Short mmCIF file of C-alpha atoms in Angstrom, two decimals:
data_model
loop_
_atom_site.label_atom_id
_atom_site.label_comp_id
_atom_site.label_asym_id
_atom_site.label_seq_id
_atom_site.Cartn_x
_atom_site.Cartn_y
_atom_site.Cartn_z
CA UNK S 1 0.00 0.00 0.00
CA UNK S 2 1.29 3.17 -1.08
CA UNK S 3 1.23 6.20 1.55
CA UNK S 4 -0.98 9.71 0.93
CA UNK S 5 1.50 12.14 0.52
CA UNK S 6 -0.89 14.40 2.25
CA UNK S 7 -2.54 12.67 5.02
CA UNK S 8 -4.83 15.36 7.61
CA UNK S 9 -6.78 14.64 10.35
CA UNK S 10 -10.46 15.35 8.78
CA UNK S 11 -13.10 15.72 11.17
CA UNK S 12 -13.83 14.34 15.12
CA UNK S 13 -16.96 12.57 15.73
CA UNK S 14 -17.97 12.96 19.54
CA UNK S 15 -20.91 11.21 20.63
CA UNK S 16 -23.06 13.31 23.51
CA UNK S 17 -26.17 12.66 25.85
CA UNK S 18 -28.27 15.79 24.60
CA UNK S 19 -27.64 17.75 21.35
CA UNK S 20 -29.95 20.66 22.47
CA UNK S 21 -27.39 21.36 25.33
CA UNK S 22 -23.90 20.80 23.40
CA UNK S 23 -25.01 21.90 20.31
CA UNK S 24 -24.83 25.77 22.05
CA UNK S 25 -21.84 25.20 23.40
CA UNK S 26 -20.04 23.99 20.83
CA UNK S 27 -20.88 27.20 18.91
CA UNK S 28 -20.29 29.71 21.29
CA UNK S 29 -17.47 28.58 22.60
CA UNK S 30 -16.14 27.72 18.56
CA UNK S 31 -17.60 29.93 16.75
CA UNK S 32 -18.80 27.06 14.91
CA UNK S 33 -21.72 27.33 12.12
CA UNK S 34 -23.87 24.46 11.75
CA UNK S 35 -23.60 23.39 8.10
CA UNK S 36 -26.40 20.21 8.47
CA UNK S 37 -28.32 18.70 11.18
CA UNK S 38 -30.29 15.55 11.64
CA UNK S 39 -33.75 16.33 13.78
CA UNK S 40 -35.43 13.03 13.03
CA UNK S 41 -36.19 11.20 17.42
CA UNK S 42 -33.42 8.88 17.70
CA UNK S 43 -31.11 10.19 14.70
CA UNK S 44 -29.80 13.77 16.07
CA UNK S 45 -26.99 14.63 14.54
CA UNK S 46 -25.19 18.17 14.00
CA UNK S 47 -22.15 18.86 11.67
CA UNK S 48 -20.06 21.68 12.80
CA UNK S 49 -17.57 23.94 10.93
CA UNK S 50 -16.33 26.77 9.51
CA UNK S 51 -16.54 28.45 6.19
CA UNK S 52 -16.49 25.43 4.09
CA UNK S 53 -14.21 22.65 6.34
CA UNK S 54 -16.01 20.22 8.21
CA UNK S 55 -14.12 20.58 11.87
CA UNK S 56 -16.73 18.29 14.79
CA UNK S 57 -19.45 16.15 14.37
CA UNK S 58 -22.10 15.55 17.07
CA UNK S 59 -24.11 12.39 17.34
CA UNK S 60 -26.85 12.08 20.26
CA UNK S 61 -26.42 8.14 20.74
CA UNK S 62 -24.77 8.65 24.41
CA UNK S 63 -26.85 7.94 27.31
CA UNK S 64 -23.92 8.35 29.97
CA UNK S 65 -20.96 11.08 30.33
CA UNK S 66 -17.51 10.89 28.91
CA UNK S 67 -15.83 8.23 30.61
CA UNK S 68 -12.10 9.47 30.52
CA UNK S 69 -11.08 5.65 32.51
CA UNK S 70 -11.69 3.89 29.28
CA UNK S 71 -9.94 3.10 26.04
CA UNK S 72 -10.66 5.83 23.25
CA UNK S 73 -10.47 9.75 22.98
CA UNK S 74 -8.20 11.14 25.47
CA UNK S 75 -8.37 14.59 24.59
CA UNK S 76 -9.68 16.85 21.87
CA UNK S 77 -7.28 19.59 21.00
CA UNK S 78 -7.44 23.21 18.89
CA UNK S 79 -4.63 25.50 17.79
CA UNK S 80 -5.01 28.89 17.70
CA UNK S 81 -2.58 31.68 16.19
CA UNK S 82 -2.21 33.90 19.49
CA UNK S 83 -2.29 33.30 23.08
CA UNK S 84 -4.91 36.93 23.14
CA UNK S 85 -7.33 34.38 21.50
CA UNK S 86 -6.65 31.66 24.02
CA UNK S 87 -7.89 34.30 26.92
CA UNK S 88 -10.91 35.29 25.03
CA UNK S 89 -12.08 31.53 24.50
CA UNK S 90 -11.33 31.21 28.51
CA UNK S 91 -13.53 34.59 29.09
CA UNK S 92 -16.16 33.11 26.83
CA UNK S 93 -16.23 29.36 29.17
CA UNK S 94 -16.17 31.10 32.01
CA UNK S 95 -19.37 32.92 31.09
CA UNK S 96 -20.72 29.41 30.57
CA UNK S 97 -20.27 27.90 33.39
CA UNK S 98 -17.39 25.51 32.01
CA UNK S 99 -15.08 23.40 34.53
CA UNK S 100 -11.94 23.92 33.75
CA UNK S 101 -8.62 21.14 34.65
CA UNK S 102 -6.34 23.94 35.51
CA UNK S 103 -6.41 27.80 36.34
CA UNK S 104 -5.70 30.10 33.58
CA UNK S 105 -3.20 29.51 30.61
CA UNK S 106 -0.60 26.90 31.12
CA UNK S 107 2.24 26.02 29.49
CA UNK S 108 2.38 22.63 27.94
CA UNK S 109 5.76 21.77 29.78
CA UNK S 110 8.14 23.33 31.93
CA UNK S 111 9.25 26.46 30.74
CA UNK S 112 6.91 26.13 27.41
CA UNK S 113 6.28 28.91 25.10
CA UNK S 114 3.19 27.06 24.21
CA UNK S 115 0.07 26.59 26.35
CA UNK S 116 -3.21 26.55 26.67
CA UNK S 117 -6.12 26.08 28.52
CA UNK S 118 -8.14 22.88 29.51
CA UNK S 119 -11.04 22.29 30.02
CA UNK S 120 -14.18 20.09 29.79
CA UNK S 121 -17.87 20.19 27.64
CA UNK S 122 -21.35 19.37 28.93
CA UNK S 123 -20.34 15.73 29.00
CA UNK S 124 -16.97 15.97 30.07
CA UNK S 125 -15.23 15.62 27.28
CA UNK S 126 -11.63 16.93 27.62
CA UNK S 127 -11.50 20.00 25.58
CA UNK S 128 -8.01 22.22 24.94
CA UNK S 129 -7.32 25.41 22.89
CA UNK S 130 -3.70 26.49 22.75
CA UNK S 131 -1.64 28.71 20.90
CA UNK S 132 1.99 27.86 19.61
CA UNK S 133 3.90 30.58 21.30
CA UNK S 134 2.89 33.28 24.10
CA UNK S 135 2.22 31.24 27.15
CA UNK S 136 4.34 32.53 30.29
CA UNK S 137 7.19 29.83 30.46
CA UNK S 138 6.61 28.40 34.09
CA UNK S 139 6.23 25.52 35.86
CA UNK S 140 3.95 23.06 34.03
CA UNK S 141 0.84 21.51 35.95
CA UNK S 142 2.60 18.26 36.17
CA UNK S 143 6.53 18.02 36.38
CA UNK S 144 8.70 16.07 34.28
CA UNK S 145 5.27 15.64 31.84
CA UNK S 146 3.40 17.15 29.04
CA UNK S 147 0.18 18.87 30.85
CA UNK S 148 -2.13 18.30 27.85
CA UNK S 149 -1.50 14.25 28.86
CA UNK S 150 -2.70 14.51 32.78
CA UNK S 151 -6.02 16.40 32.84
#
């Protein structure tokens, strides 16, 4: 077999309990658009993206929380250019009500340009938005480790 010279991750399916509540969140805290949804009882179903690109998918076939103990997703992860757009994504989760793993921005290991913040949806899903460069190098979350993998 012959490999893609261009292989991308495309989109992330995440199954959730209730679309009506993550579907909101999703978008404000995203700035997603909605570019289909699924209404039919038993077959909800949002796609979520931005200008043309296909980014998350929602499917409403969970009936529990995310169950970060089990094999599967550990994290889902999104880069931003500047650590300015970092803080207003935090500003906009705190305004939600989000739980977040850690306070503020942190870098993603000692003394780490780059950083982020983590933090969890309506489910529980482990959620992260970082920048490349502008987090204050300090001491990471968890020593000796990358932060992004203990949350």
């Amino acid at each position: 077999m012959s490999k893609a010279p261009n292989l991308q991750t495309g989109h992330v399916g995440l199954n959730v309990t209730d679309l009506d509540r993550s579907l909101p969140f999703y978008r404000e805290v995203f700035d997603f658009e909605v570019m289909a949804e699924g209404k039919d009882e038993g077959r909800r179903w949002a796609f979520l993206g931005r200008g043309s690109r296909l980014l998350v998918t929602l499917w409403q076939q969970s009936g529990t929380a995310f169950a970060a103990d089990r094999a599967g997703l550990h994290h889902l992860s999104f880069q931003v250019d500047t650590i300015e757009e970092v803080r207003a994504t935090e500003e906009v989760l705190r305004g939600l009500g989000a739980e977040f793993n850690y306070a503020g921005v942190v870098p993603h290991g000692e003394s780490a340009t780059s950083g982020g913040i983590f933090f969890t949806d309506p489910d529980g899903i482990r959620l992260e938005v970082y920048a490349p460069t502008g987090a204050d190098p300090a001491d990471a979350p968890t020593t000796g480790a990358p932060t992004c993998g203990f949350f």
